[in-house]
PDB file of C-alpha atoms and ligand atoms in Angstrom:
ATOM      1  CA  MET A   1    -150.626 -55.949  94.541  1.00  0.00           C
ATOM      2  CA  SER A   2    -152.445 -54.760  97.608  1.00  0.00           C
ATOM      3  CA  LYS A   3    -151.763 -52.497 100.672  1.00  0.00           C
ATOM      4  CA  ILE A   4    -152.769 -53.391 104.281  1.00  0.00           C
ATOM      5  CA  VAL A   5    -152.214 -52.085 107.623  1.00  0.00           C
ATOM      6  CA  TYR A   6    -151.032 -55.023 110.035  1.00  0.00           C
ATOM      7  CA  ASP A   7    -150.936 -53.630 113.697  1.00  0.00           C
ATOM      8  CA  GLU A   8    -149.353 -50.022 113.342  1.00  0.00           C
ATOM      9  CA  LEU A   9    -147.363 -50.595 110.039  1.00  0.00           C
ATOM     10  CA  PRO A  10    -148.572 -50.577 106.280  1.00  0.00           C
ATOM     11  CA  LEU A  11    -147.679 -53.572 104.290  1.00  0.00           C
ATOM     12  CA  ILE A  12    -147.523 -54.244 100.354  1.00  0.00           C
ATOM     13  CA  ILE A  13    -148.573 -57.709  99.614  1.00  0.00           C
ATOM     14  CA  ILE A  14    -147.454 -59.026  96.250  1.00  0.00           C
ATOM     15  CA  LYS A  15    -149.157 -62.246  94.687  1.00  0.00           C
ATOM     16  CA  HIS A  16    -147.473 -63.043  91.274  1.00  0.00           C
ATOM     17  CA  ASN A  17    -147.449 -66.177  89.121  1.00  0.00           C
ATOM     18  CA  LEU A  18    -143.839 -66.751  89.875  1.00  0.00           C
ATOM     19  CA  PHE A  19    -143.781 -65.673  93.544  1.00  0.00           C
ATOM     20  CA  ASP A  20    -145.248 -64.300  96.805  1.00  0.00           C
ATOM     21  CA  ALA A  21    -143.762 -61.241  98.410  1.00  0.00           C
ATOM     22  CA  ILE A  22    -144.368 -58.752 101.410  1.00  0.00           C
ATOM     23  CA  PHE A  23    -142.828 -55.672 101.967  1.00  0.00           C
ATOM     24  CA  SER A  24    -142.984 -53.326 105.012  1.00  0.00           C
ATOM     25  CA  LEU A  25    -143.155 -49.489 104.076  1.00  0.00           C
ATOM     26  CA  GLN A  26    -141.400 -48.913 107.309  1.00  0.00           C
ATOM     27  CA  GLY A  27    -137.856 -49.670 106.306  1.00  0.00           C
ATOM     28  CA  ALA A  28    -138.649 -50.773 102.720  1.00  0.00           C
ATOM     29  CA  GLN A  29    -138.180 -54.216 104.402  1.00  0.00           C
ATOM     30  CA  LEU A  30    -138.701 -57.330 102.267  1.00  0.00           C
ATOM     31  CA  LEU A  31    -140.273 -59.630 104.892  1.00  0.00           C
ATOM     32  CA  HIS A  32    -141.267 -62.475 102.761  1.00  0.00           C
ATOM     33  CA  TRP A  33    -140.372 -63.834  99.357  1.00  0.00           C
ATOM     34  CA  GLN A  34    -141.195 -67.289  98.195  1.00  0.00           C
ATOM     35  CA  PRO A  35    -140.780 -68.231  94.482  1.00  0.00           C
ATOM     36  CA  LYS A  36    -143.410 -70.941  93.404  1.00  0.00           C
ATOM     37  CA  SER A  37    -140.713 -73.342  92.880  1.00  0.00           C
ATOM     38  CA  ALA A  38    -139.410 -73.307  96.391  1.00  0.00           C
ATOM     39  CA  ARG A  39    -140.956 -75.189  98.936  1.00  0.00           C
ATOM     40  CA  SER A  40    -140.674 -72.919 101.780  1.00  0.00           C
ATOM     41  CA  PRO A  41    -139.935 -69.052 102.146  1.00  0.00           C
ATOM     42  CA  VAL A  42    -136.400 -67.946 101.454  1.00  0.00           C
ATOM     43  CA  ILE A  43    -136.564 -65.118 103.789  1.00  0.00           C
ATOM     44  CA  TRP A  44    -137.242 -65.625 107.547  1.00  0.00           C
ATOM     45  CA  LEU A  45    -139.377 -63.529 109.675  1.00  0.00           C
ATOM     46  CA  SER A  46    -139.842 -63.879 113.308  1.00  0.00           C
ATOM     47  CA  GLN A  47    -143.503 -64.841 114.510  1.00  0.00           C
ATOM     48  CA  ASN A  48    -142.695 -62.604 117.788  1.00  0.00           C
ATOM     49  CA  SER A  49    -141.721 -59.594 115.624  1.00  0.00           C
ATOM     50  CA  LEU A  50    -143.371 -56.239 116.682  1.00  0.00           C
ATOM     51  CA  PHE A  51    -145.072 -54.284 113.983  1.00  0.00           C
ATOM     52  CA  LYS A  52    -144.772 -50.931 115.564  1.00  0.00           C
ATOM     53  CA  LYS A  53    -144.163 -47.571 114.358  1.00  0.00           C
ATOM     54  CA  GLY A  54    -140.259 -46.804 114.804  1.00  0.00           C
ATOM     55  CA  LYS A  55    -139.416 -50.165 116.019  1.00  0.00           C
ATOM     56  CA  ALA A  56    -137.171 -52.525 114.053  1.00  0.00           C
ATOM     57  CA  ILE A  57    -138.985 -55.763 112.400  1.00  0.00           C
ATOM     58  CA  ARG A  58    -137.287 -58.891 113.461  1.00  0.00           C
ATOM     59  CA  GLY A  59    -136.419 -60.792 110.244  1.00  0.00           C
ATOM     60  CA  GLY A  60    -136.754 -60.071 106.651  1.00  0.00           C
ATOM     61  CA  ILE A  61    -133.930 -57.887 105.025  1.00  0.00           C
ATOM     62  CA  PRO A  62    -133.606 -54.764 107.286  1.00  0.00           C
ATOM     63  CA  ILE A  63    -131.769 -51.880 105.581  1.00  0.00           C
ATOM     64  CA  CYS A  64    -128.952 -50.690 108.050  1.00  0.00           C
ATOM     65  CA  TRP A  65    -128.030 -47.141 106.929  1.00  0.00           C
ATOM     66  CA  PRO A  66    -126.163 -44.587 107.373  1.00  0.00           C
ATOM     67  CA  TRP A  67    -124.330 -46.586 109.915  1.00  0.00           C
ATOM     68  CA  PHE A  68    -124.010 -50.276 110.570  1.00  0.00           C
ATOM     69  CA  GLY A  69    -123.693 -51.567 114.261  1.00  0.00           C
ATOM     70  CA  ASN A  70    -123.868 -49.066 117.318  1.00  0.00           C
ATOM     71  CA  SER A  71    -123.188 -45.474 116.505  1.00  0.00           C
ATOM     72  CA  ASN A  72    -120.666 -43.768 118.594  1.00  0.00           C
ATOM     73  CA  GLN A  73    -123.121 -41.414 119.570  1.00  0.00           C
ATOM     74  CA  LYS A  74    -125.557 -42.277 122.743  1.00  0.00           C
ATOM     75  CA  ASP A  75    -129.112 -42.690 122.064  1.00  0.00           C
ATOM     76  CA  HIS A  76    -128.627 -43.088 118.328  1.00  0.00           C
ATOM     77  CA  PRO A  77    -130.070 -46.238 117.091  1.00  0.00           C
ATOM     78  CA  ALA A  78    -128.359 -49.394 116.313  1.00  0.00           C
ATOM     79  CA  HIS A  79    -127.791 -50.054 112.570  1.00  0.00           C
ATOM     80  CA  GLY A  80    -129.014 -46.656 111.675  1.00  0.00           C
ATOM     81  CA  PHE A  81    -132.411 -45.200 111.098  1.00  0.00           C
ATOM     82  CA  ALA A  82    -133.529 -46.271 107.656  1.00  0.00           C
ATOM     83  CA  ARG A  83    -135.155 -49.654 109.062  1.00  0.00           C
ATOM     84  CA  ASN A  84    -137.219 -47.500 111.367  1.00  0.00           C
ATOM     85  CA  GLU A  85    -138.410 -44.774 108.957  1.00  0.00           C
ATOM     86  CA  LEU A  86    -141.478 -44.849 106.923  1.00  0.00           C
ATOM     87  CA  TRP A  87    -140.515 -44.969 103.091  1.00  0.00           C
ATOM     88  CA  GLN A  88    -142.400 -44.003 100.038  1.00  0.00           C
ATOM     89  CA  LEU A  89    -143.116 -46.560  97.205  1.00  0.00           C
ATOM     90  CA  THR A  90    -142.446 -44.291  94.221  1.00  0.00           C
ATOM     91  CA  LYS A  91    -142.698 -46.645  91.160  1.00  0.00           C
ATOM     92  CA  THR A  92    -144.100 -50.051  90.433  1.00  0.00           C
ATOM     93  CA  VAL A  93    -143.890 -52.129  87.245  1.00  0.00           C
ATOM     94  CA  ILE A  94    -145.726 -55.407  87.083  1.00  0.00           C
ATOM     95  CA  LYS A  95    -144.821 -57.796  84.247  1.00  0.00           C
ATOM     96  CA  ASP A  96    -145.236 -61.286  83.474  1.00  0.00           C
ATOM     97  CA  ASP A  97    -142.139 -62.419  84.671  1.00  0.00           C
ATOM     98  CA  ILE A  98    -140.874 -59.668  87.302  1.00  0.00           C
ATOM     99  CA  VAL A  99    -142.401 -57.115  89.599  1.00  0.00           C
ATOM    100  CA  SER A 100    -140.044 -54.011  90.114  1.00  0.00           C
ATOM    101  CA  CYS A 101    -140.847 -51.782  93.120  1.00  0.00           C
ATOM    102  CA  THR A 102    -138.699 -48.692  93.856  1.00  0.00           C
ATOM    103  CA  PHE A 103    -138.779 -47.335  97.539  1.00  0.00           C
ATOM    104  CA  MET A 104    -137.311 -43.873  98.628  1.00  0.00           C
ATOM    105  CA  LEU A 105    -136.412 -42.265 101.860  1.00  0.00           C
ATOM    106  CA  THR A 106    -135.341 -38.747 102.280  1.00  0.00           C
ATOM    107  CA  GLU A 107    -134.503 -36.672 105.176  1.00  0.00           C
ATOM    108  CA  ASN A 108    -137.176 -35.327 107.722  1.00  0.00           C
ATOM    109  CA  GLU A 109    -137.085 -34.047 111.126  1.00  0.00           C
ATOM    110  CA  VAL A 110    -136.093 -37.491 113.053  1.00  0.00           C
ATOM    111  CA  THR A 111    -133.294 -38.183 110.587  1.00  0.00           C
ATOM    112  CA  LEU A 112    -132.060 -34.695 110.563  1.00  0.00           C
ATOM    113  CA  SER A 113    -131.661 -34.868 114.488  1.00  0.00           C
ATOM    114  CA  LEU A 114    -129.639 -38.053 113.954  1.00  0.00           C
ATOM    115  CA  PHE A 115    -127.592 -37.410 110.768  1.00  0.00           C
ATOM    116  CA  PRO A 116    -127.711 -33.541 109.926  1.00  0.00           C
ATOM    117  CA  HIS A 117    -127.498 -34.232 106.163  1.00  0.00           C
ATOM    118  CA  GLU A 118    -129.760 -34.225 103.236  1.00  0.00           C
ATOM    119  CA  PHE A 119    -130.004 -37.458 101.508  1.00  0.00           C
ATOM    120  CA  LYS A 120    -131.931 -39.714  99.168  1.00  0.00           C
ATOM    121  CA  LEU A 121    -131.823 -43.653  99.728  1.00  0.00           C
ATOM    122  CA  TYR A 122    -133.432 -45.851  97.160  1.00  0.00           C
ATOM    123  CA  LEU A 123    -134.352 -49.489  97.343  1.00  0.00           C
ATOM    124  CA  ILE A 124    -134.887 -50.974  93.833  1.00  0.00           C
ATOM    125  CA  ALA A 125    -136.561 -54.627  94.146  1.00  0.00           C
ATOM    126  CA  GLU A 126    -136.870 -56.731  91.215  1.00  0.00           C
ATOM    127  CA  LEU A 127    -138.842 -59.893  92.150  1.00  0.00           C
ATOM    128  CA  GLY A 128    -139.695 -62.765  89.947  1.00  0.00           C
ATOM    129  CA  GLU A 129    -137.833 -66.207  90.333  1.00  0.00           C
ATOM    130  CA  LYS A 130    -134.778 -64.293  91.692  1.00  0.00           C
ATOM    131  CA  CYS A 131    -134.885 -61.409  94.064  1.00  0.00           C
ATOM    132  CA  LYS A 132    -132.545 -58.673  93.093  1.00  0.00           C
ATOM    133  CA  LEU A 133    -132.073 -55.707  95.582  1.00  0.00           C
ATOM    134  CA  THR A 134    -130.249 -52.691  94.805  1.00  0.00           C
ATOM    135  CA  LEU A 135    -129.837 -50.026  97.247  1.00  0.00           C
ATOM    136  CA  ARG A 136    -128.670 -46.689  96.121  1.00  0.00           C
ATOM    137  CA  ALA A 137    -127.404 -43.940  98.359  1.00  0.00           C
ATOM    138  CA  GLU A 138    -127.007 -40.222  97.554  1.00  0.00           C
ATOM    139  CA  VAL A 139    -125.414 -38.249 100.306  1.00  0.00           C
ATOM    140  CA  ASN A 140    -122.517 -35.906 100.816  1.00  0.00           C
ATOM    141  CA  PHE A 141    -121.218 -37.625 103.733  1.00  0.00           C
ATOM    142  CA  GLU A 142    -119.681 -40.853 105.056  1.00  0.00           C
ATOM    143  CA  SER A 143    -121.884 -43.704 105.639  1.00  0.00           C
ATOM    144  CA  THR A 144    -121.739 -47.415 106.058  1.00  0.00           C
ATOM    145  CA  VAL A 145    -124.603 -49.935 104.905  1.00  0.00           C
ATOM    146  CA  ALA A 146    -125.840 -53.608 105.176  1.00  0.00           C
ATOM    147  CA  LEU A 147    -128.748 -55.477 103.710  1.00  0.00           C
ATOM    148  CA  HIS A 148    -129.111 -57.344 106.814  1.00  0.00           C
ATOM    149  CA  SER A 149    -130.894 -60.502 105.427  1.00  0.00           C
ATOM    150  CA  TYR A 150    -132.404 -63.235 107.417  1.00  0.00           C
ATOM    151  CA  PHE A 151    -132.384 -66.504 105.454  1.00  0.00           C
ATOM    152  CA  GLU A 152    -134.810 -69.444 106.540  1.00  0.00           C
ATOM    153  CA  VAL A 153    -133.080 -72.808 107.297  1.00  0.00           C
ATOM    154  CA  THR A 154    -134.343 -76.061 108.411  1.00  0.00           C
ATOM    155  CA  SER A 155    -131.955 -76.247 111.225  1.00  0.00           C
ATOM    156  CA  ILE A 156    -128.897 -73.883 112.074  1.00  0.00           C
ATOM    157  CA  GLN A 157    -126.914 -76.961 113.161  1.00  0.00           C
ATOM    158  CA  SER A 158    -127.079 -78.455 109.668  1.00  0.00           C
ATOM    159  CA  THR A 159    -126.381 -75.175 107.793  1.00  0.00           C
ATOM    160  CA  LEU A 160    -123.104 -74.275 106.002  1.00  0.00           C
ATOM    161  CA  VAL A 161    -122.333 -71.046 104.434  1.00  0.00           C
ATOM    162  CA  SER A 162    -119.667 -70.880 101.774  1.00  0.00           C
ATOM    163  CA  GLY A 163    -118.018 -68.267  99.659  1.00  0.00           C
ATOM    164  CA  LEU A 164    -117.042 -66.084 102.891  1.00  0.00           C
ATOM    165  CA  GLY A 165    -113.257 -65.773 102.186  1.00  0.00           C
ATOM    166  CA  GLU A 166    -110.979 -66.329 104.998  1.00  0.00           C
ATOM    167  CA  ILE A 167    -110.248 -63.056 106.886  1.00  0.00           C
ATOM    168  CA  TYR A 168    -112.718 -62.170 109.481  1.00  0.00           C
ATOM    169  CA  CYS A 169    -113.044 -60.014 112.396  1.00  0.00           C
ATOM    170  CA  ASP A 170    -114.964 -61.731 115.306  1.00  0.00           C
ATOM    171  CA  LYS A 171    -117.284 -59.411 117.069  1.00  0.00           C
ATOM    172  CA  LEU A 172    -117.421 -62.013 120.145  1.00  0.00           C
ATOM    173  CA  ALA A 173    -114.891 -63.114 122.478  1.00  0.00           C
ATOM    174  CA  THR A 174    -115.580 -66.747 121.838  1.00  0.00           C
ATOM    175  CA  GLU A 175    -114.359 -68.641 119.072  1.00  0.00           C
ATOM    176  CA  ASN A 176    -115.928 -70.622 116.393  1.00  0.00           C
ATOM    177  CA  ILE A 177    -113.621 -72.351 114.034  1.00  0.00           C
ATOM    178  CA  PRO A 178    -114.514 -72.545 110.316  1.00  0.00           C
ATOM    179  CA  GLN A 179    -114.740 -76.334 109.568  1.00  0.00           C
ATOM    180  CA  LYS A 180    -113.681 -75.675 106.134  1.00  0.00           C
ATOM    181  CA  ILE A 181    -111.523 -72.585 104.762  1.00  0.00           C
ATOM    182  CA  GLY A 182    -114.068 -70.155 103.322  1.00  0.00           C
ATOM    183  CA  SER A 183    -116.925 -71.949 104.719  1.00  0.00           C
ATOM    184  CA  MET A 184    -118.616 -72.249 108.177  1.00  0.00           C
ATOM    185  CA  THR A 185    -120.859 -74.102 110.255  1.00  0.00           C
ATOM    186  CA  PHE A 186    -122.832 -73.013 113.399  1.00  0.00           C
ATOM    187  CA  ASP A 187    -122.560 -74.557 116.823  1.00  0.00           C
ATOM    188  CA  GLN A 188    -122.720 -71.404 118.860  1.00  0.00           C
ATOM    189  CA  GLU A 189    -123.403 -67.518 118.844  1.00  0.00           C
ATOM    190  CA  VAL A 190    -121.728 -66.072 115.787  1.00  0.00           C
ATOM    191  CA  ASP A 191    -121.150 -62.431 114.951  1.00  0.00           C
ATOM    192  CA  ARG A 192    -118.328 -61.978 112.372  1.00  0.00           C
ATOM    193  CA  ILE A 193    -117.483 -59.684 109.525  1.00  0.00           C
ATOM    194  CA  TYR A 194    -115.750 -61.362 106.717  1.00  0.00           C
ATOM    195  CA  GLN A 195    -113.572 -58.759 105.063  1.00  0.00           C
ATOM    196  CA  GLN A 196    -112.496 -60.599 101.754  1.00  0.00           C
ATOM    197  CA  PRO A 197    -115.714 -62.433 100.643  1.00  0.00           C
ATOM    198  CA  GLU A 198    -116.058 -63.931  97.330  1.00  0.00           C
ATOM    199  CA  LEU A 199    -118.607 -62.806  94.889  1.00  0.00           C
ATOM    200  CA  VAL A 200    -121.135 -65.582  95.492  1.00  0.00           C
ATOM    201  CA  GLN A 201    -122.020 -67.169  98.862  1.00  0.00           C
ATOM    202  CA  THR A 202    -124.251 -70.323  99.185  1.00  0.00           C
ATOM    203  CA  VAL A 203    -126.619 -71.101 102.124  1.00  0.00           C
ATOM    204  CA  MET A 204    -127.072 -74.741 102.200  1.00  0.00           C
ATOM    205  CA  ASP A 205    -129.086 -76.578 105.218  1.00  0.00           C
ATOM    206  CA  GLY A 206    -129.209 -80.076 103.739  1.00  0.00           C
ATOM    207  CA  GLN A 207    -132.530 -79.593 102.068  1.00  0.00           C
ATOM    208  CA  ARG A 208    -131.821 -76.558  99.550  1.00  0.00           C
ATOM    209  CA  SER A 209    -129.246 -73.828  98.741  1.00  0.00           C
ATOM    210  CA  ILE A 210    -129.722 -70.332  98.604  1.00  0.00           C
ATOM    211  CA  ARG A 211    -127.240 -68.678  96.348  1.00  0.00           C
ATOM    212  CA  LEU A 212    -126.181 -64.922  96.933  1.00  0.00           C
ATOM    213  CA  SER A 213    -124.466 -62.789  94.123  1.00  0.00           C
ATOM    214  CA  GLN A 214    -123.045 -59.712  95.479  1.00  0.00           C
ATOM    215  CA  HIS A 215    -121.952 -56.455  93.571  1.00  0.00           C
ATOM    216  CA  ASN A 216    -120.063 -53.683  95.385  1.00  0.00           C
ATOM    217  CA  VAL A 217    -120.242 -55.564  98.524  1.00  0.00           C
ATOM    218  CA  THR A 218    -116.897 -55.378 100.557  1.00  0.00           C
ATOM    219  CA  ASP A 219    -117.988 -57.516 103.761  1.00  0.00           C
ATOM    220  CA  ILE A 220    -120.335 -60.234 104.535  1.00  0.00           C
ATOM    221  CA  VAL A 221    -121.523 -60.420 108.248  1.00  0.00           C
ATOM    222  CA  THR A 222    -122.713 -63.681 109.601  1.00  0.00           C
ATOM    223  CA  TRP A 223    -124.918 -63.563 112.576  1.00  0.00           C
ATOM    224  CA  ASN A 224    -126.900 -66.081 114.907  1.00  0.00           C
ATOM    225  CA  PRO A 225    -127.652 -65.123 118.515  1.00  0.00           C
ATOM    226  CA  TRP A 226    -127.988 -68.740 119.620  1.00  0.00           C
ATOM    227  CA  ILE A 227    -129.904 -69.822 122.506  1.00  0.00           C
ATOM    228  CA  ASP A 228    -128.974 -67.511 125.406  1.00  0.00           C
ATOM    229  CA  LYS A 229    -129.038 -64.445 123.515  1.00  0.00           C
ATOM    230  CA  ALA A 230    -132.365 -65.300 121.729  1.00  0.00           C
ATOM    231  CA  LYS A 231    -134.003 -65.961 125.086  1.00  0.00           C
ATOM    232  CA  LYS A 232    -133.337 -62.379 126.083  1.00  0.00           C
ATOM    233  CA  MET A 233    -134.670 -60.919 122.768  1.00  0.00           C
ATOM    234  CA  ALA A 234    -138.454 -60.250 123.255  1.00  0.00           C
ATOM    235  CA  ASP A 235    -139.008 -60.400 119.547  1.00  0.00           C
ATOM    236  CA  LEU A 236    -137.446 -64.132 119.065  1.00  0.00           C
ATOM    237  CA  THR A 237    -139.103 -67.114 120.427  1.00  0.00           C
ATOM    238  CA  GLY A 238    -136.716 -69.375 122.489  1.00  0.00           C
ATOM    239  CA  ASP A 239    -135.901 -71.784 119.794  1.00  0.00           C
ATOM    240  CA  SER A 240    -136.319 -69.694 116.763  1.00  0.00           C
ATOM    241  CA  TYR A 241    -132.609 -69.019 116.415  1.00  0.00           C
ATOM    242  CA  GLN A 242    -132.646 -72.474 114.962  1.00  0.00           C
ATOM    243  CA  GLN A 243    -134.670 -71.417 111.905  1.00  0.00           C
ATOM    244  CA  PHE A 244    -132.463 -68.667 110.442  1.00  0.00           C
ATOM    245  CA  VAL A 245    -129.033 -67.401 109.566  1.00  0.00           C
ATOM    246  CA  CYS A 246    -128.159 -63.742 108.817  1.00  0.00           C
ATOM    247  CA  VAL A 247    -125.582 -63.431 106.001  1.00  0.00           C
ATOM    248  CA  GLU A 248    -125.642 -59.908 105.334  1.00  0.00           C
ATOM    249  CA  SER A 249    -124.178 -57.813 102.297  1.00  0.00           C
ATOM    250  CA  ALA A 250    -122.386 -54.956 103.600  1.00  0.00           C
ATOM    251  CA  HIS A 251    -120.042 -52.045 102.754  1.00  0.00           C
ATOM    252  CA  LEU A 252    -118.172 -51.379 105.917  1.00  0.00           C
ATOM    253  CA  GLN A 253    -114.401 -51.139 105.528  1.00  0.00           C
ATOM    254  CA  HIS A 254    -114.503 -48.001 103.344  1.00  0.00           C
ATOM    255  CA  SER A 255    -117.042 -45.413 103.448  1.00  0.00           C
ATOM    256  CA  PHE A 256    -120.008 -46.347 101.208  1.00  0.00           C
ATOM    257  CA  THR A 257    -120.710 -42.699 100.496  1.00  0.00           C
ATOM    258  CA  SER A 258    -118.751 -39.722 100.993  1.00  0.00           C
ATOM    259  CA  PHE A 259    -117.969 -36.018  99.799  1.00  0.00           C
ATOM    260  CA  ASN A 260    -115.750 -37.680  97.048  1.00  0.00           C
ATOM    261  CA  LYS A 261    -118.111 -40.408  96.130  1.00  0.00           C
ATOM    262  CA  PRO A 262    -121.446 -38.920  97.219  1.00  0.00           C
ATOM    263  CA  ILE A 263    -123.549 -41.592  95.162  1.00  0.00           C
ATOM    264  CA  ASN A 264    -122.969 -45.467  95.295  1.00  0.00           C
ATOM    265  CA  GLU A 265    -125.014 -48.594  94.946  1.00  0.00           C
ATOM    266  CA  LEU A 266    -124.666 -52.136  96.363  1.00  0.00           C
ATOM    267  CA  GLN A 267    -126.679 -54.917  95.101  1.00  0.00           C
ATOM    268  CA  VAL A 268    -127.336 -58.709  96.050  1.00  0.00           C
ATOM    269  CA  ILE A 269    -129.278 -61.094  94.013  1.00  0.00           C
ATOM    270  CA  ILE A 270    -130.902 -64.045  95.766  1.00  0.00           C
ATOM    271  CA  GLU A 271    -131.833 -67.384  94.176  1.00  0.00           C
ATOM    272  CA  SER A 272    -133.472 -70.463  95.760  1.00  0.00           C
ATOM    273  CA  LEU A 273    -131.943 -73.595  94.072  1.00  0.00           C
TER     274      LEU A 273
HETATM  275  C1  BG6 B 301    -125.695 -58.102 113.223  1.00  0.00           C
HETATM  276  C2  BG6 B 301    -124.696 -57.565 114.245  1.00  0.00           C
HETATM  277  O1  BG6 B 301    -125.601 -57.391 112.124  1.00  0.00           O
HETATM  278  O2  BG6 B 301    -126.993 -57.636 113.836  1.00  0.00           O
HETATM  279  C3  BG6 B 301    -124.779 -57.967 115.629  1.00  0.00           C
HETATM  280  O3  BG6 B 301    -123.268 -57.878 113.679  1.00  0.00           O
HETATM  281  C4  BG6 B 301    -126.349 -57.738 116.158  1.00  0.00           C
HETATM  282  O4  BG6 B 301    -123.636 -57.546 116.493  1.00  0.00           O
HETATM  283  C5  BG6 B 301    -127.229 -58.174 115.123  1.00  0.00           C
HETATM  284  O5  BG6 B 301    -126.354 -58.187 117.496  1.00  0.00           O
HETATM  285  C6  BG6 B 301    -128.746 -57.823 115.429  1.00  0.00           C
HETATM  286  O6  BG6 B 301    -129.106 -56.472 115.524  1.00  0.00           O
HETATM  287  P1  BG6 B 301    -130.363 -55.835 116.040  1.00  0.00           P
HETATM  288  O7  BG6 B 301    -129.962 -54.142 116.134  1.00  0.00           O
HETATM  289  O8  BG6 B 301    -131.349 -55.989 114.886  1.00  0.00           O
HETATM  290  O9  BG6 B 301    -130.828 -56.450 117.246  1.00  0.00           O
END
């Protein structure tokens, strides 16, 4: 395990017998994970991503907290501040079959100006043949959350995601009809919140399957910007929308944390099959 600085951001590089991985300390964001059994990375990272202090990294698994999407307050960053802040790596355990890293974020001047509450947010990452991510939030206030995972696919047009359930809220005006109930394919921009997902989703691109097992996740968000929106995003290249699909593990319908339930966890286990 080593630490480097890439442009403005510190990165943790892990090379293990069973996998390679990279984390950014900004956002406690997993940028790369590839088990040795997989022919290509499971997690997608944009070649055009910025590595600048306070700017979200495009790709990997950004943590959206303490709100998902746009805040109702002007000038507050989309998807919260957790992905823009520098976290601390507080614990590392290295074993033959697993590397476990605990990252922590707590309030500071910037977060208090956006969200006037003390909090502790932990990401516990257990990496090996599988990738298990547990997010734990401790705060006496309402929050929503998503692990905004970008998965690498050979082509978005040949990708099918199953296990989403049938009920979804479409964040776009256009319609993309699911090809099969509970599964979806992609032929245009997609931005949906599936509100009754199954416990397991599978992302299939014709070459391999990625299995996601969810715990305490109430919603799954599916997102791909497609060509026109991708062209307008400086941190994506023109055709890179073809190489990823976002399948996000979220807790949006009810508050993830609140006065009544100030400590909560969600978890996703990712496997490349
Ligand atoms: C998704 C949202 O989770 O993230 C989309 O549902 C949003 O509406 C997308 O466009 C990307 O967000 P950002 O802030 O990383 O560009």
